[in-house]
mmCIF file of C-alpha atoms and ligand atoms in Angstrom:
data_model
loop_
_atom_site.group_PDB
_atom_site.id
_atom_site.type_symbol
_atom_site.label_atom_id
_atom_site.label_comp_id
_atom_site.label_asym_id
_atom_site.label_seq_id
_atom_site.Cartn_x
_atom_site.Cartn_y
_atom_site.Cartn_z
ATOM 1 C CA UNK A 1293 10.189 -13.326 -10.133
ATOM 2 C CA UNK A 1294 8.326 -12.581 -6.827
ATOM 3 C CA UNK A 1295 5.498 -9.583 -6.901
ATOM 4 C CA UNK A 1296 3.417 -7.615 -4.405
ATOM 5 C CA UNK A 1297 1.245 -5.019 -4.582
ATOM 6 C CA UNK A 1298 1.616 -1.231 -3.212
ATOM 7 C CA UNK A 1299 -0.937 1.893 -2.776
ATOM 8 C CA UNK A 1300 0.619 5.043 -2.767
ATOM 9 C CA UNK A 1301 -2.331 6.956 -0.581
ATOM 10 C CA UNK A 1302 -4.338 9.807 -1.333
ATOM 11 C CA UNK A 1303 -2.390 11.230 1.628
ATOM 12 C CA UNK A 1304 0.857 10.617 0.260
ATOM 13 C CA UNK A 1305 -0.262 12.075 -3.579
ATOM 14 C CA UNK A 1306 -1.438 14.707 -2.148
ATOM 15 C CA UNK A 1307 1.746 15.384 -0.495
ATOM 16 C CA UNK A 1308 3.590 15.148 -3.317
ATOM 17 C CA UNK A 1309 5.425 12.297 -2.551
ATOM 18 C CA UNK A 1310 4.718 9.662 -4.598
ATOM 19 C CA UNK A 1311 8.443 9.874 -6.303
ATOM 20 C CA UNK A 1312 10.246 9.574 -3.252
ATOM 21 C CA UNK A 1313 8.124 6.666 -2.016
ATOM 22 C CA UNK A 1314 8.622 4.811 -6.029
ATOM 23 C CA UNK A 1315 12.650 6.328 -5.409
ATOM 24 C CA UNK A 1316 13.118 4.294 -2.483
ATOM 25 C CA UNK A 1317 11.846 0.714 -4.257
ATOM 26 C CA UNK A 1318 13.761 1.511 -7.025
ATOM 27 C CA UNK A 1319 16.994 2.577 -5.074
ATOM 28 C CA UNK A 1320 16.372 -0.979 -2.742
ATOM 29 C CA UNK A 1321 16.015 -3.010 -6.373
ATOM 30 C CA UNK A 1322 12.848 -3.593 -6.885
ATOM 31 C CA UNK A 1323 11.255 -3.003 -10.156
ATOM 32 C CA UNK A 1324 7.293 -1.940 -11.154
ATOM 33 C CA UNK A 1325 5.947 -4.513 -13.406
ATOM 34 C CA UNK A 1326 2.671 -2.275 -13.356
ATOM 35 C CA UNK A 1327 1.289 1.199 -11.939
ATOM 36 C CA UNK A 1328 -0.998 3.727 -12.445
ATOM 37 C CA UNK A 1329 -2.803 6.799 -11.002
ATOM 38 C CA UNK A 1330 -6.339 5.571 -10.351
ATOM 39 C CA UNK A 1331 -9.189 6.934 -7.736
ATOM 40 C CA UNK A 1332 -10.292 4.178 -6.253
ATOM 41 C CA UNK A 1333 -14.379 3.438 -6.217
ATOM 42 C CA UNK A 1334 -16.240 2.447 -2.781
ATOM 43 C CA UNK A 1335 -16.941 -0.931 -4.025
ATOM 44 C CA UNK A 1336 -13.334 -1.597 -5.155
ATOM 45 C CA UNK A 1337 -12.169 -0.087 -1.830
ATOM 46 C CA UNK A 1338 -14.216 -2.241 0.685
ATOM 47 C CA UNK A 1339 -12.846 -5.997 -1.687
ATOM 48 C CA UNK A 1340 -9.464 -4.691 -1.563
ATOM 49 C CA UNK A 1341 -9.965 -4.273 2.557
ATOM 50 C CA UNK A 1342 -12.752 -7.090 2.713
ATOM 51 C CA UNK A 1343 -10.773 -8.321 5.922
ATOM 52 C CA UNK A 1344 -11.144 -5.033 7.823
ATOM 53 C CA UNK A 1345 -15.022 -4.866 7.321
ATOM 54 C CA UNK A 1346 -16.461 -4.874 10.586
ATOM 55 C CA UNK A 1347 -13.734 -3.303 12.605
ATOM 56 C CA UNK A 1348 -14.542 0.068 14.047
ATOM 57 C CA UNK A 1349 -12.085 2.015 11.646
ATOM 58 C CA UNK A 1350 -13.581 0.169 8.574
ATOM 59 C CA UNK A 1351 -15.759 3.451 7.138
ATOM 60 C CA UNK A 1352 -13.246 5.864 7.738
ATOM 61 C CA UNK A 1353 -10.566 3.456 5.976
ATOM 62 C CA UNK A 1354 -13.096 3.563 3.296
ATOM 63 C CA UNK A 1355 -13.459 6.893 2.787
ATOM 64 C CA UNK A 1356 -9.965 8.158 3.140
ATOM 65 C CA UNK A 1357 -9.038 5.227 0.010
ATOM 66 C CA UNK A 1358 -11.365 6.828 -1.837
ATOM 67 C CA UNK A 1359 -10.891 10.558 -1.246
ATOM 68 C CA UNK A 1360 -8.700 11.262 -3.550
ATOM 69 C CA UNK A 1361 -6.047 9.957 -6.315
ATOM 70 C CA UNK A 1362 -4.111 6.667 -6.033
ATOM 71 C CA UNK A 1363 -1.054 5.193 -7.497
ATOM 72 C CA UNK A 1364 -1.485 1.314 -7.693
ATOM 73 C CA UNK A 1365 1.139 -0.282 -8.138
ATOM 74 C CA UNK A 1366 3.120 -4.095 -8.923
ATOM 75 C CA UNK A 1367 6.746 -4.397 -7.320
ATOM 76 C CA UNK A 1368 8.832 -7.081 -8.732
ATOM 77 C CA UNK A 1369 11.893 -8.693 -7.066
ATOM 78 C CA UNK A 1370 13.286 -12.104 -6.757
ATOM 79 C CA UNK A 1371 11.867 -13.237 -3.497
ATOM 80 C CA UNK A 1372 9.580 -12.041 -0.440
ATOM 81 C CA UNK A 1373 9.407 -9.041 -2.540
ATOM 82 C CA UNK A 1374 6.185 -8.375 0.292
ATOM 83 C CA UNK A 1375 8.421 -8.968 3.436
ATOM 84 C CA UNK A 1376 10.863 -6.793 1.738
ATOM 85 C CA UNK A 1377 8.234 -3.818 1.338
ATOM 86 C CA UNK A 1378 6.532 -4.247 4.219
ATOM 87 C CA UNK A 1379 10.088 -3.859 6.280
ATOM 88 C CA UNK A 1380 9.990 -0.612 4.084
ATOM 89 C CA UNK A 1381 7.068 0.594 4.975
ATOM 90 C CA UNK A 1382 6.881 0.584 8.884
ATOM 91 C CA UNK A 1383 4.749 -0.171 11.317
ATOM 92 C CA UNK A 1384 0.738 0.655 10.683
ATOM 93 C CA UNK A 1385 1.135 3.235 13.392
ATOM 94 C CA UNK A 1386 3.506 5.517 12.301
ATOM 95 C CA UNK A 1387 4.540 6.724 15.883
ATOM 96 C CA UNK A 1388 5.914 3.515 16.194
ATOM 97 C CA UNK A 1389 7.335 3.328 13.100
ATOM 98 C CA UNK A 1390 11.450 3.324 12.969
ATOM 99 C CA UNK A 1391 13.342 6.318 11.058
ATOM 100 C CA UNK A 1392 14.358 5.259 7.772
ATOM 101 C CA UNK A 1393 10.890 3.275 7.169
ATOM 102 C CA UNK A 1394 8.229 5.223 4.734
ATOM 103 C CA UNK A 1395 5.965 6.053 7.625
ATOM 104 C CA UNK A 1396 9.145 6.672 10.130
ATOM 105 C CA UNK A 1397 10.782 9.488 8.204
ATOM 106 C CA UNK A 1398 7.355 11.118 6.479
ATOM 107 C CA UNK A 1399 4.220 10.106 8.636
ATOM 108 C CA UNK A 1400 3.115 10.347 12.251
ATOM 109 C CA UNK A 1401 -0.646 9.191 11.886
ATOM 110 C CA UNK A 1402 -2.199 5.829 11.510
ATOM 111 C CA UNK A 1403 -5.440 6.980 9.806
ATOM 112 C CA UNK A 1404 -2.696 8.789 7.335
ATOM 113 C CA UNK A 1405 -0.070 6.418 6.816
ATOM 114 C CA UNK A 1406 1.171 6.948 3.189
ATOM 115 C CA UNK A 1407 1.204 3.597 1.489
ATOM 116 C CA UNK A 1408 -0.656 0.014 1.570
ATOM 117 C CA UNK A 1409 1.652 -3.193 0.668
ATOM 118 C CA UNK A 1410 0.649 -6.229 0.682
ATOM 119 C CA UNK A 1411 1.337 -8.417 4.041
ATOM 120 C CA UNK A 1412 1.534 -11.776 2.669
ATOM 121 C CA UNK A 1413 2.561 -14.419 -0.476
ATOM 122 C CA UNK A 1414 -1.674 -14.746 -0.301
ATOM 123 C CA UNK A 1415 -2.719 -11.576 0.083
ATOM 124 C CA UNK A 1416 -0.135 -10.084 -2.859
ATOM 125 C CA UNK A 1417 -2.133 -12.764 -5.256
ATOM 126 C CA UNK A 1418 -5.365 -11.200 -4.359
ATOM 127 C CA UNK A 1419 -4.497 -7.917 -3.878
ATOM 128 C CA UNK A 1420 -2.602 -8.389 -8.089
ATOM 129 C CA UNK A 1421 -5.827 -9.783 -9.101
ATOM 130 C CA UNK A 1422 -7.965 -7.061 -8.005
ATOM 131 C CA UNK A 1423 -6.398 -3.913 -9.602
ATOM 132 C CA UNK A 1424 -4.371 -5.993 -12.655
ATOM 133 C CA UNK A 1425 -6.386 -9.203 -13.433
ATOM 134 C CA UNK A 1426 -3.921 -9.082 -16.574
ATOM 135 C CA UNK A 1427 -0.943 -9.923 -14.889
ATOM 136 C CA UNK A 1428 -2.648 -12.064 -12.464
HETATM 137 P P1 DAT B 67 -1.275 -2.049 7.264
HETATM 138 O O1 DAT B 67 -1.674 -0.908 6.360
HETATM 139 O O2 DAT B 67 -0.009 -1.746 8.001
HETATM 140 O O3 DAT B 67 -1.260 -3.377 6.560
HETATM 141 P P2 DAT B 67 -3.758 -2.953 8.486
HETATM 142 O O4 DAT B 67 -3.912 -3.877 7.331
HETATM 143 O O5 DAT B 67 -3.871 -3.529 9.853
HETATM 144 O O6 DAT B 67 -2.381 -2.142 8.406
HETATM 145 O O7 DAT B 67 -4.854 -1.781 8.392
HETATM 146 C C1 DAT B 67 -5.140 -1.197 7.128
HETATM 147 C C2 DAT B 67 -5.243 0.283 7.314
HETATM 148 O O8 DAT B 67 -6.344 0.582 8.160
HETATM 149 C C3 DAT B 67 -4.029 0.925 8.000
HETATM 150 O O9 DAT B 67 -2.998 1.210 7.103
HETATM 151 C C4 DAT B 67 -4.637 2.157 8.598
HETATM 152 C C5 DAT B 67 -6.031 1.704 8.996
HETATM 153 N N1 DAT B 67 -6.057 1.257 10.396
HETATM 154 C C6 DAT B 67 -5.612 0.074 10.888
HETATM 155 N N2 DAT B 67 -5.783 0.008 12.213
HETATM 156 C C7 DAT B 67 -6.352 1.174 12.570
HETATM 157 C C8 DAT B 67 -6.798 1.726 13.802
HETATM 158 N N3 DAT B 67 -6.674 1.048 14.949
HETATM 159 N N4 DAT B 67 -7.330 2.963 13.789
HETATM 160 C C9 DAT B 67 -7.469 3.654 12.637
HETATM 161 N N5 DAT B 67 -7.088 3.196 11.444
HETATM 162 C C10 DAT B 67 -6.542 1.975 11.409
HETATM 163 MG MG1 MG B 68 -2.777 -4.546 5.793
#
């Protein structure tokens, strides 16, 4: 089995969507190995984006991870379960993003763009290891 990891954002809790986003895995065929509703310390929040530290959009990043409640979350397919979610998900900007993706259909800001997923084989082994060193 191939896994990647997903963050369902504050935004997106907030909004009350955090079934519909899980519905829409579940519908495609992927499976959660692993979740939970976490709020997500600074510290944990600048690893987890460690390759965005720096850029100009790095302390608001920061701050909107951590401003409120989280799902984290394992998907679980058979193979580029990532490329698979990340198809799902849009582009980052949501203006851009096409209808039927996450952001498409329920976002139209970048800085609020509903859900992280993992963008590579790599970065899903990392990104597992941070939140769920068990299943790592
Ligand atoms: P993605 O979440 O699609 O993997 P990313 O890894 O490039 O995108 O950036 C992580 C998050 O940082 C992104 O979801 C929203 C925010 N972000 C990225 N680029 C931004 C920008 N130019 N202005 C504001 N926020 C940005
Ligand atoms: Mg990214």
């Amino acid at each position: 089995m191939d896994r990647t990891l997903i963050i369902v954002k504050p935004d997106a809790v907030a909004r009350g969507l955090l079934g519909e986003i899980l519905t829409r895995f579940e519908r495609r065929g992927l499976r959660l190995a692993a979740g939970a509703l976490r709020s997500l310390d600074e510290a944990t929040a600048r690893a987890h984006y460690a390759e965005h530290d720096g850029k100009p959009f790095f302390p608001r990043l920061v701050e909107f991870i951590t401003s409120g409640p989280v799902f984290v979350g394992v998907l679980e397919g058979t193979e580029d379960v990532f490329a698979v979610v990340r198809t799902m998900m849009g582009t980052t900007n949501p203006k851009e993003s096409a209808p039927g993706t996450i952001r498409g259909d329920l976002a139209t800001e970048t800085g609020e763009n509903l859900i992280h997923g993992s963008d590579s084989l790599e970065s899903a082994r990392r990104e597992i290891a941070l939140f769920f060193p068990d299943l790592a």
